[in-house]
Every structure is written in structure tokens, then in C-alpha cells.
mmCIF file of C-alpha atoms in Angstrom:
data_model
loop_
_atom_site.group_PDB
_atom_site.id
_atom_site.type_symbol
_atom_site.label_atom_id
_atom_site.label_comp_id
_atom_site.label_asym_id
_atom_site.label_seq_id
_atom_site.Cartn_x
_atom_site.Cartn_y
_atom_site.Cartn_z
ATOM 1 C CA MET A 104 11.535 5.935 19.220
ATOM 2 C CA LEU A 105 14.138 7.527 17.130
ATOM 3 C CA THR A 106 17.251 5.130 17.940
ATOM 4 C CA THR A 107 14.625 2.285 16.557
ATOM 5 C CA ILE A 108 13.685 4.383 13.557
ATOM 6 C CA THR A 109 17.129 5.124 12.986
ATOM 7 C CA SER A 110 17.831 1.706 13.561
ATOM 8 C CA ALA A 111 15.184 0.430 10.838
ATOM 9 C CA PHE A 112 16.699 2.962 8.186
ATOM 10 C CA LEU A 113 20.663 1.695 8.578
ATOM 11 C CA LEU A 114 19.424 -2.471 8.138
ATOM 12 C CA THR A 115 16.829 -1.711 5.573
ATOM 13 C CA VAL A 116 19.493 0.608 3.379
ATOM 14 C CA ALA A 117 22.425 -2.256 4.428
ATOM 15 C CA GLY A 118 19.746 -5.312 3.680
ATOM 16 C CA TYR A 119 19.419 -3.425 0.197
ATOM 17 C CA LEU A 120 23.349 -3.483 -0.233
ATOM 18 C CA PHE A 121 23.436 -6.960 0.259
ATOM 19 C CA ALA A 122 20.656 -8.180 -1.945
ATOM 20 C CA LEU A 123 22.394 -6.081 -4.708
ATOM 21 C CA LYS A 124 25.415 -8.546 -3.993
ATOM 22 C CA LEU A 125 23.361 -11.595 -3.423
ATOM 23 C CA PHE A 126 20.402 -11.382 -5.185
ATOM 24 C CA PRO A 127 22.308 -11.952 -8.957
ATOM 25 C CA ALA A 128 24.751 -14.380 -7.733
ATOM 26 C CA ILE A 129 21.504 -16.761 -6.441
ATOM 27 C CA GLY A 130 19.778 -15.948 -9.449
ATOM 28 C CA LEU A 131 17.064 -13.732 -7.954
ATOM 29 C CA LEU A 132 16.748 -11.524 -10.884
ATOM 30 C CA ASP A 133 13.371 -9.991 -12.569
ATOM 31 C CA PHE A 134 11.751 -11.279 -15.878
ATOM 32 C CA PRO A 135 12.142 -7.897 -18.094
ATOM 33 C CA GLU A 136 11.822 -10.260 -21.401
ATOM 34 C CA ARG A 137 7.441 -11.057 -19.996
ATOM 35 C CA TYR A 138 6.958 -7.053 -20.812
ATOM 36 C CA GLY A 139 9.053 -7.389 -24.012
ATOM 37 C CA LEU A 140 11.725 -4.935 -22.441
ATOM 38 C CA THR A 141 15.925 -5.858 -23.034
ATOM 39 C CA ARG A 142 17.068 -3.472 -20.400
ATOM 40 C CA THR A 143 19.318 -6.136 -17.851
ATOM 41 C CA ARG A 144 17.628 -8.077 -15.024
ATOM 42 C CA LEU A 145 17.430 -6.655 -11.821
ATOM 43 C CA PRO A 146 17.462 -7.894 -8.102
ATOM 44 C CA TYR A 147 13.974 -9.318 -7.525
ATOM 45 C CA PRO A 148 11.647 -9.321 -5.170
ATOM 46 C CA ALA A 149 13.625 -7.085 -2.882
ATOM 47 C CA GLY A 150 10.471 -6.327 -1.327
ATOM 48 C CA CYS A 151 11.668 -9.281 0.713
ATOM 49 C CA ILE A 152 14.053 -7.128 2.735
ATOM 50 C CA ALA A 153 11.802 -4.609 3.865
ATOM 51 C CA ILE A 154 9.484 -7.159 5.326
ATOM 52 C CA LEU A 155 12.398 -8.757 7.054
ATOM 53 C CA VAL A 156 13.214 -5.074 8.824
ATOM 54 C CA PHE A 157 10.151 -4.768 9.664
ATOM 55 C CA VAL A 158 9.318 -7.984 10.916
ATOM 56 C CA ILE A 159 12.692 -8.094 13.122
ATOM 57 C CA VAL A 160 11.960 -4.428 14.520
ATOM 58 C CA PHE A 161 8.090 -4.411 15.165
ATOM 59 C CA ALA A 162 9.353 -7.554 17.211
ATOM 60 C CA THR A 163 10.646 -5.437 19.684
ATOM 61 C CA ILE A 164 7.627 -2.420 19.552
ATOM 62 C CA ASP A 165 4.568 -3.917 20.442
ATOM 63 C CA HIS A 166 3.522 -5.072 23.558
ATOM 64 C CA ASP A 167 0.244 -6.680 22.850
ATOM 65 C CA ILE A 168 1.269 -9.901 22.364
ATOM 66 C CA THR A 169 -1.844 -11.403 20.497
ATOM 67 C CA LYS A 170 -2.041 -8.159 17.715
ATOM 68 C CA GLN A 171 1.756 -8.513 17.854
ATOM 69 C CA ILE A 172 1.863 -12.221 16.519
ATOM 70 C CA GLY A 173 -1.695 -11.922 14.670
ATOM 71 C CA VAL A 174 -0.094 -9.037 12.563
ATOM 72 C CA LEU A 175 3.615 -10.901 12.091
ATOM 73 C CA ALA A 176 1.857 -14.125 11.359
ATOM 74 C CA ALA A 177 -0.185 -11.979 8.321
ATOM 75 C CA ILE A 178 2.768 -10.531 7.226
ATOM 76 C CA VAL A 179 4.701 -13.867 6.537
ATOM 77 C CA ILE A 180 1.810 -15.400 5.227
ATOM 78 C CA LEU A 181 1.662 -12.582 2.518
ATOM 79 C CA GLY A 182 5.043 -11.875 2.213
ATOM 80 C CA VAL A 183 5.736 -15.641 1.444
ATOM 81 C CA VAL A 184 2.529 -16.177 -1.150
ATOM 82 C CA SER A 185 3.906 -12.068 -2.872
ATOM 83 C CA PHE A 186 6.987 -13.816 -2.885
ATOM 84 C CA LEU A 187 6.356 -17.092 -4.957
ATOM 85 C CA ASP A 188 4.228 -15.153 -7.554
ATOM 86 C CA ASP A 189 6.700 -12.909 -7.875
ATOM 87 C CA ARG A 190 8.862 -15.803 -9.556
ATOM 88 C CA SER A 191 6.378 -17.961 -11.066
ATOM 89 C CA PRO A 192 3.035 -15.843 -11.199
ATOM 90 C CA LEU A 193 0.051 -18.204 -9.314
ATOM 91 C CA PRO A 194 -3.802 -17.872 -9.914
ATOM 92 C CA SER A 195 -5.522 -15.000 -8.768
ATOM 93 C CA TRP A 196 -7.990 -16.751 -6.996
ATOM 94 C CA VAL A 197 -4.852 -18.229 -4.704
ATOM 95 C CA ARG A 198 -3.600 -15.009 -4.540
ATOM 96 C CA LEU A 199 -7.331 -13.261 -3.292
ATOM 97 C CA MET A 200 -7.757 -16.147 -0.409
ATOM 98 C CA SER A 201 -4.036 -15.168 0.708
ATOM 99 C CA GLN A 202 -4.801 -11.743 1.328
ATOM 100 C CA ILE A 203 -8.751 -12.186 2.248
ATOM 101 C CA THR A 204 -6.867 -14.838 5.041
ATOM 102 C CA VAL A 205 -4.367 -12.252 6.339
ATOM 103 C CA ALA A 206 -6.839 -9.799 6.071
ATOM 104 C CA VAL A 207 -9.546 -12.113 8.501
ATOM 105 C CA LEU A 208 -6.182 -13.009 10.568
ATOM 106 C CA VAL A 209 -5.104 -9.557 11.407
ATOM 107 C CA PHE A 210 -9.239 -8.445 13.004
ATOM 108 C CA ILE A 211 -9.260 -11.174 14.768
ATOM 109 C CA ALA A 212 -6.253 -10.994 16.442
ATOM 110 C CA GLY A 213 -7.427 -7.444 17.624
ATOM 111 C CA ALA A 214 -6.893 -4.731 14.475
ATOM 112 C CA ARG A 215 -10.490 -3.464 13.526
ATOM 113 C CA ILE A 216 -12.396 -0.893 13.515
ATOM 114 C CA TYR A 217 -16.104 -0.602 15.201
ATOM 115 C CA THR A 218 -17.027 2.880 14.412
ATOM 116 C CA ILE A 219 -16.902 5.217 11.613
ATOM 117 C CA THR A 220 -17.584 8.976 11.638
ATOM 118 C CA SER A 221 -19.692 10.088 8.330
ATOM 119 C CA PRO A 222 -18.597 12.831 6.824
ATOM 120 C CA MET A 223 -22.630 14.460 7.171
ATOM 121 C CA GLY A 224 -22.709 13.694 10.467
ATOM 122 C CA GLY A 225 -23.475 11.333 13.103
ATOM 123 C CA ILE A 226 -21.486 8.004 13.850
ATOM 124 C CA LEU A 227 -21.995 4.653 11.770
ATOM 125 C CA LYS A 228 -21.546 1.825 14.219
ATOM 126 C CA LEU A 229 -20.177 -1.302 12.754
ATOM 127 C CA ASP A 230 -20.716 -3.035 15.817
ATOM 128 C CA GLU A 231 -24.322 -3.959 16.223
ATOM 129 C CA TRP A 232 -23.904 -7.336 14.945
ATOM 130 C CA ILE A 233 -21.586 -9.547 17.034
ATOM 131 C CA LEU A 234 -20.524 -13.096 16.772
ATOM 132 C CA THR A 235 -19.728 -14.418 19.826
ATOM 133 C CA LEU A 236 -17.235 -17.400 19.839
ATOM 134 C CA GLY A 237 -16.836 -18.573 23.282
ATOM 135 C CA SER A 238 -13.815 -18.617 24.222
ATOM 136 C CA TYR A 239 -12.888 -16.954 21.275
ATOM 137 C CA GLY A 240 -14.205 -13.818 22.070
ATOM 138 C CA SER A 241 -16.735 -11.253 20.199
ATOM 139 C CA PHE A 242 -16.640 -10.267 17.481
ATOM 140 C CA PRO A 243 -18.239 -7.086 15.125
ATOM 141 C CA ILE A 244 -19.623 -8.846 12.008
ATOM 142 C CA LEU A 245 -19.918 -5.229 9.840
ATOM 143 C CA GLY A 246 -16.919 -4.215 11.703
ATOM 144 C CA GLY A 247 -15.043 -7.395 10.576
ATOM 145 C CA ILE A 248 -16.972 -6.783 6.523
ATOM 146 C CA PHE A 249 -15.265 -3.186 6.283
ATOM 147 C CA SER A 250 -11.747 -4.185 7.987
ATOM 148 C CA VAL A 251 -11.082 -7.072 5.399
ATOM 149 C CA LEU A 252 -12.383 -4.857 2.415
ATOM 150 C CA TRP A 253 -10.236 -1.889 3.406
ATOM 151 C CA ILE A 254 -7.193 -4.109 3.779
ATOM 152 C CA LEU A 255 -7.880 -5.895 0.158
ATOM 153 C CA LEU A 256 -8.345 -2.720 -1.464
ATOM 154 C CA THR A 257 -5.170 -1.216 -0.188
ATOM 155 C CA ILE A 258 -2.965 -4.096 -0.889
ATOM 156 C CA ASN A 259 -4.060 -4.567 -4.110
ATOM 157 C CA ALA A 260 -3.947 -0.784 -4.826
ATOM 158 C CA MET A 261 -0.632 -0.550 -3.794
ATOM 159 C CA ASN A 262 0.456 -3.672 -6.009
ATOM 160 C CA TRP A 263 -0.979 -1.871 -9.071
ATOM 161 C CA PHE A 264 0.509 1.692 -8.045
ATOM 162 C CA ASP A 265 4.251 -0.419 -9.084
ATOM 163 C CA GLY A 266 3.701 0.628 -12.551
ATOM 164 C CA VAL A 267 6.531 3.061 -12.289
ATOM 165 C CA PRO A 268 9.643 2.286 -10.266
ATOM 166 C CA GLY A 269 9.725 4.478 -6.906
ATOM 167 C CA GLN A 270 5.736 5.132 -6.760
ATOM 168 C CA VAL A 271 5.132 2.657 -4.184
ATOM 169 C CA HIS A 272 8.165 3.977 -1.837
ATOM 170 C CA VAL A 273 7.195 8.104 -2.411
ATOM 171 C CA ILE A 274 3.491 7.152 -1.673
ATOM 172 C CA SER A 275 4.090 4.932 1.208
ATOM 173 C CA THR A 276 6.258 7.065 3.041
ATOM 174 C CA ILE A 277 3.683 9.907 3.194
ATOM 175 C CA GLY A 278 1.310 7.780 4.234
ATOM 176 C CA PHE A 279 3.024 6.424 7.316
ATOM 177 C CA VAL A 280 4.398 9.768 8.075
ATOM 178 C CA MET A 281 0.298 11.185 8.486
ATOM 179 C CA ILE A 282 -0.635 8.272 10.275
ATOM 180 C CA GLY A 283 2.332 8.472 12.587
ATOM 181 C CA CYS A 284 1.966 12.238 13.190
ATOM 182 C CA LEU A 285 -2.178 11.909 13.629
ATOM 183 C CA ALA A 286 -1.722 9.477 15.950
ATOM 184 C CA TYR A 287 1.166 10.900 17.559
ATOM 185 C CA PHE A 288 -0.652 14.559 18.267
ATOM 186 C CA ARG A 289 -3.830 14.034 18.020
ATOM 187 C CA ASN A 290 -4.482 10.595 19.999
ATOM 188 C CA GLY A 291 -1.020 10.052 22.137
ATOM 189 C CA GLU A 292 -0.400 6.617 20.268
ATOM 190 C CA THR A 293 2.857 5.723 21.073
ATOM 191 C CA THR A 294 2.796 2.459 19.863
ATOM 192 C CA VAL A 295 1.130 3.674 16.530
ATOM 193 C CA THR A 296 3.599 6.324 16.043
ATOM 194 C CA GLU A 297 6.463 4.084 16.391
ATOM 195 C CA ILE A 298 5.588 1.376 13.991
ATOM 196 C CA ALA A 299 4.118 3.928 11.759
ATOM 197 C CA PHE A 300 8.092 5.952 11.546
ATOM 198 C CA VAL A 301 10.076 2.991 11.311
ATOM 199 C CA LEU A 302 8.031 1.620 8.468
ATOM 200 C CA ALA A 303 8.474 5.246 7.205
ATOM 201 C CA SER A 304 11.837 4.763 7.415
ATOM 202 C CA ILE A 305 11.876 1.494 5.674
ATOM 203 C CA SER A 306 10.407 2.626 2.799
ATOM 204 C CA ALA A 307 11.949 5.925 2.560
ATOM 205 C CA ALA A 308 15.008 3.664 2.784
ATOM 206 C CA GLY A 309 14.182 1.790 -0.387
ATOM 207 C CA LEU A 310 14.231 5.381 -2.635
ATOM 208 C CA LEU A 311 17.987 5.301 -2.421
ATOM 209 C CA PHE A 312 17.857 1.957 -4.996
ATOM 210 C CA ASP A 313 14.303 2.256 -6.322
ATOM 211 C CA PHE A 314 14.040 5.601 -7.931
ATOM 212 C CA PRO A 315 14.551 6.195 -11.627
ATOM 213 C CA PRO A 316 17.272 4.608 -12.625
ATOM 214 C CA HIS A 317 16.518 2.297 -10.249
ATOM 215 C CA ARG A 318 18.930 -0.761 -9.170
ATOM 216 C CA MET A 319 16.473 -3.151 -8.039
ATOM 217 C CA LEU A 320 12.376 -4.126 -8.233
ATOM 218 C CA ILE A 321 10.327 -4.658 -4.568
ATOM 219 C CA GLY A 322 7.575 -6.476 -6.726
ATOM 220 C CA ASP A 323 4.164 -7.790 -5.231
ATOM 221 C CA THR A 324 6.312 -9.284 -2.336
ATOM 222 C CA GLY A 325 7.143 -5.208 -1.449
ATOM 223 C CA ALA A 326 4.507 -3.730 -3.076
ATOM 224 C CA MET A 327 1.523 -5.527 -0.705
ATOM 225 C CA PHE A 328 3.413 -5.708 2.283
ATOM 226 C CA PHE A 329 3.368 -1.637 2.419
ATOM 227 C CA GLY A 330 -0.388 -1.716 0.840
ATOM 228 C CA PHE A 331 -1.169 -4.110 3.836
ATOM 229 C CA MET A 332 0.276 -2.125 6.172
ATOM 230 C CA LEU A 333 -1.059 1.070 5.429
ATOM 231 C CA GLY A 334 -4.649 -1.008 5.222
ATOM 232 C CA VAL A 335 -3.325 -2.499 9.044
ATOM 233 C CA LEU A 336 -2.600 0.635 10.743
ATOM 234 C CA GLY A 337 -5.425 2.955 9.079
ATOM 235 C CA ILE A 338 -7.598 0.337 12.105
ATOM 236 C CA TYR A 339 -4.960 -0.673 14.120
ATOM 237 C CA GLU A 340 -5.995 1.089 17.393
ATOM 238 C CA GLY A 341 -9.041 3.158 16.636
ATOM 239 C CA GLY A 342 -9.736 4.675 12.883
ATOM 240 C CA LYS A 343 -7.372 6.735 10.847
ATOM 241 C CA VAL A 344 -8.537 5.414 7.529
ATOM 242 C CA ALA A 345 -9.765 8.787 6.715
ATOM 243 C CA THR A 346 -6.340 10.285 7.023
ATOM 244 C CA ALA A 347 -4.604 7.062 5.598
ATOM 245 C CA PHE A 348 -7.169 7.679 2.785
ATOM 246 C CA LEU A 349 -6.299 10.664 2.074
ATOM 247 C CA ALA A 350 -2.863 10.167 2.607
ATOM 248 C CA VAL A 351 -2.715 7.449 -0.105
ATOM 249 C CA GLY A 352 -6.055 8.322 -1.935
ATOM 250 C CA LEU A 353 -4.141 9.045 -5.692
ATOM 251 C CA PRO A 354 -3.402 4.634 -5.545
ATOM 252 C CA LEU A 355 -6.869 4.054 -3.832
ATOM 253 C CA ILE A 356 -8.736 6.278 -5.776
ATOM 254 C CA ASP A 357 -7.113 5.134 -9.403
ATOM 255 C CA ALA A 358 -7.561 1.194 -7.823
ATOM 256 C CA ALA A 359 -11.103 1.846 -7.568
ATOM 257 C CA ILE A 360 -11.806 3.214 -11.195
ATOM 258 C CA VAL A 361 -10.022 0.875 -12.833
ATOM 259 C CA ILE A 362 -12.179 -1.824 -10.760
ATOM 260 C CA VAL A 363 -15.045 0.140 -11.729
ATOM 261 C CA ARG A 364 -14.328 0.201 -15.549
ATOM 262 C CA ARG A 365 -13.274 -3.381 -16.326
ATOM 263 C CA LEU A 366 -16.373 -4.815 -14.455
ATOM 264 C CA MET A 367 -18.594 -2.482 -16.659
ATOM 265 C CA LYS A 368 -16.706 -3.567 -19.908
ATOM 266 C CA ARG A 369 -16.520 -7.492 -17.805
ATOM 267 C CA GLN A 370 -13.734 -7.700 -17.405
ATOM 268 C CA SER A 371 -11.322 -9.257 -14.542
ATOM 269 C CA PRO A 372 -10.419 -6.733 -11.899
ATOM 270 C CA PHE A 373 -7.295 -8.930 -11.639
ATOM 271 C CA GLN A 374 -6.074 -8.500 -15.213
ATOM 272 C CA GLY A 375 -3.358 -7.529 -16.039
ATOM 273 C CA GLY A 376 -3.568 -3.970 -18.179
ATOM 274 C CA ARG A 377 -2.195 -0.678 -18.695
ATOM 275 C CA ASP A 378 -5.285 1.457 -17.883
ATOM 276 C CA HIS A 379 -4.316 2.724 -14.835
ATOM 277 C CA LEU A 380 -3.236 6.443 -14.297
ATOM 278 C CA HIS A 381 0.414 6.265 -14.558
ATOM 279 C CA HIS A 382 -0.002 4.148 -17.598
ATOM 280 C CA LEU A 383 -1.826 6.909 -19.126
ATOM 281 C CA LEU A 384 0.561 9.333 -18.275
ATOM 282 C CA LEU A 385 3.637 7.003 -19.663
ATOM 283 C CA ASP A 386 2.073 6.943 -22.526
ATOM 284 C CA ARG A 387 1.678 10.690 -22.992
ATOM 285 C CA GLY A 388 5.312 11.101 -22.839
ATOM 286 C CA TRP A 389 5.856 12.083 -18.962
ATOM 287 C CA HIS A 390 9.358 11.026 -17.704
ATOM 288 C CA PRO A 391 8.776 8.314 -14.713
ATOM 289 C CA ARG A 392 10.151 11.344 -12.829
ATOM 290 C CA ALA A 393 7.666 13.619 -13.043
ATOM 291 C CA ILE A 394 4.754 11.191 -12.575
ATOM 292 C CA ILE A 395 6.811 10.379 -8.720
ATOM 293 C CA LEU A 396 6.594 14.131 -8.035
ATOM 294 C CA LEU A 397 3.298 14.181 -9.036
ATOM 295 C CA THR A 398 2.294 11.268 -6.460
ATOM 296 C CA ALA A 399 4.506 13.073 -4.393
ATOM 297 C CA CYS A 400 2.518 16.859 -4.232
ATOM 298 C CA ILE A 401 -0.793 15.472 -4.094
ATOM 299 C CA GLY A 402 0.078 12.735 -1.016
ATOM 300 C CA ALA A 403 1.651 15.254 1.033
ATOM 301 C CA LEU A 404 -1.218 18.497 -0.245
ATOM 302 C CA PHE A 405 -4.322 16.016 0.983
ATOM 303 C CA GLY A 406 -2.022 14.091 3.814
ATOM 304 C CA VAL A 407 -0.670 17.000 5.032
ATOM 305 C CA THR A 408 -4.360 18.631 5.062
ATOM 306 C CA ALA A 409 -6.133 16.043 6.718
ATOM 307 C CA LEU A 410 -4.073 16.539 10.060
ATOM 308 C CA PHE A 411 -5.880 19.772 10.284
ATOM 309 C CA LEU A 412 -9.610 18.472 9.526
ATOM 310 C CA GLY A 413 -12.594 17.887 10.971
ATOM 311 C CA THR A 414 -14.172 14.523 9.776
ATOM 312 C CA THR A 415 -16.896 16.659 7.139
ATOM 313 C CA GLU A 416 -14.057 18.672 5.836
ATOM 314 C CA LYS A 417 -12.377 15.205 5.483
ATOM 315 C CA GLY A 418 -15.402 14.388 3.605
ATOM 316 C CA ILE A 419 -15.004 17.588 1.109
ATOM 317 C CA ALA A 420 -11.046 16.792 0.651
ATOM 318 C CA LEU A 421 -11.518 13.465 -0.176
ATOM 319 C CA ILE A 422 -14.680 14.446 -3.569
ATOM 320 C CA LEU A 423 -11.656 17.216 -3.984
ATOM 321 C CA LEU A 424 -9.100 14.598 -4.346
ATOM 322 C CA ALA A 425 -11.231 12.388 -6.183
ATOM 323 C CA LEU A 426 -12.583 14.755 -9.058
ATOM 324 C CA PHE A 427 -8.806 16.204 -9.495
ATOM 325 C CA ILE A 428 -7.607 12.379 -10.456
ATOM 326 C CA LEU A 429 -10.719 11.667 -12.355
ATOM 327 C CA GLY A 430 -9.672 15.363 -14.210
ATOM 328 C CA LEU A 431 -6.178 13.762 -14.158
ATOM 329 C CA ILE A 432 -7.312 10.524 -16.255
ATOM 330 C CA ARG A 433 -9.443 12.396 -18.574
ATOM 331 C CA TYR A 434 -6.260 14.302 -19.829
ATOM 332 C CA ALA A 435 -4.199 11.357 -20.089
ATOM 333 C CA SER A 436 -6.715 9.309 -21.820
ATOM 334 C CA ARG A 437 -7.056 11.692 -24.430
ATOM 335 C CA PRO A 438 -5.255 10.772 -27.540
ATOM 336 C CA LEU A 439 -1.580 12.784 -28.873
ATOM 337 C CA ALA A 440 -2.328 15.343 -31.098
ATOM 338 C CA LYS A 441 -0.605 14.256 -34.257
ATOM 339 C CA ASN A 442 1.934 16.941 -35.754
ATOM 340 C CA ARG A 443 0.870 17.676 -39.301
#
């Protein structure tokens, strides 16, 4: 396992170093003029390197061929659509349909959840209604709906979280490490453990290049890939949704708040804007590195805590996290005091 994890890290570093030379030569650069920026164009979207490395390594890890093919096919579809969108923006409905497609694909392939342990006690069964499709098997309807919505949330939350270079890599690394630790120490799931730590090593390698001052941008291609894999691992072999949610709760709760706020204003949740927490903190004068440090502290604190808590305690921790984020948003939304 250690050899695989180390190899993934080194391959990612080598891939990014190669991209720094290749991407400018073939015109794969970002578009700062779209956002009124005057800086030098950067290699973009470098997230395709992370996808390529994971696909190579993942093919050697998982021995469940059906699940493996489903996940790999979903990654390719999401990666291609995201890459095209990074180069020339696609209609929002195309992006949404591709995300629903990949979420359904991994669910059909076997990455699904059948029950949720309620923080109030008891088990919420998601397999009471079964859809049978002959030789294709039987599928829990409620489990399918939950799995698809969960993956859609993680994909888009991580994508919207990419407003500060390095944020996605920091929170993804923490999330993958926490899921890997839970899988290994509590459940003894060696496959999930290895996949999670491989993803953590790939994400950590990106910090060498995508950290202020950054030398590349991962784009939607990279952010959605990491969000997708966080979502998949949360339901890969039994539910780890609560732990994953606490570890990466900052982008997930921030995304949920923004969605609700935009819907209340009768705005599309998928439109661009500067109403996410990191945007508000930047507008208050926070340095990008300070925002990343805040992200790392919140993710590490609640992620580590989740490893030692029972279901009820995780529910309480989630409420505390949500209240803390709401407090941060309220602080960041206040107008700056004017100098007299």
C-alpha cells in the first residue's frame, strides 16, 4: 500500500512538472481576462493530470471489476465534460446532466448506500423500495436518490470552493485522509483505505503547485474530480457520509447556504457570483493563505473529531459546524468600517 501511495504522489508531481512545460507550449492556459485580471496566463486545467494519475493507479487497486469499471467510466465522462467546459463554457444543463449521469453510473456499478444511522437514534432504511431490472439486478430507489444527490452536492460544492488557489487541495487531502483512517481503523476496509490515501497523496502533491503564489490552476476538471471521489468514497463500501461531511463540511455547508440564498432571491443556484464564504473573506481583506489556514483548521478539527464520535455526537458536531460557518458568513458579510 505504501508503495502505491508513494508512487501516486511522485507520478502527480512529475505530471505537474511536465504540464508546466507542455501546457504553455500547446496553448492550455487560463483566461484571466474573463475575470478582469491582468496577471500572466497559467497552465489550465491542470486537474486533468490528477485524473490521469488516479486512473492509472486505481486500475491496479480495486478487485471488484464491476465497481471499478463503473467508477473509471464515470471519471472519464466527468473529466472530459469538465475539461471542455474549462476551455469553452458549456450550458449549465449539459454540466448538470453529465453529473447526474456519472452519479447514476457509479450507483448502478455498486457504490451505494442502503441505510443511514439517524443522529436521533434508529436506522433510516433506504432499501425498502426496490427496483428490479431483470438480469441487471435490483436497486434501492431511496438509496439511489440519496446517492445521486450526495454526489451532486460534493461535486458542485468542491467546484464552487475553488475560488482561492489551494483550498480544494487542502480540504480534499484532509477529507481523503479521514475517510481512509475510518475505513482502516474502524471497518478494516483495505481497498477503500488504499484508494483514499492514494487520492490524498495526489491531492497533497497538488499543493506544491496550486498554493499562493500558484503556478497552475486545476480548473473545474480538478475540483469536480476531487469532489466526485469524496462523494463516491462516502458511499463506496458502506456509509461514511457523516465522517466525510464533517471533514469537508465547510464547502458543503457553504454551498448549501448559497443555494438556499439564491433560490430565495429567485436566482439560479448555478450562476456565478461572489457570495461564497471565501469570496466574502477576500473582500474583507483576508489573505488567501489565511483563508486556506482557516479551511485546514476547520477540516482537520471536525474530521479528526468525527473518527472518535458516535452517530448522535456527529449530529451535534454537524450542528456546531453549521452554526460556526453561519457565524463566519455573518462576520464576513458585515460592511467594513470606514475610516473617519
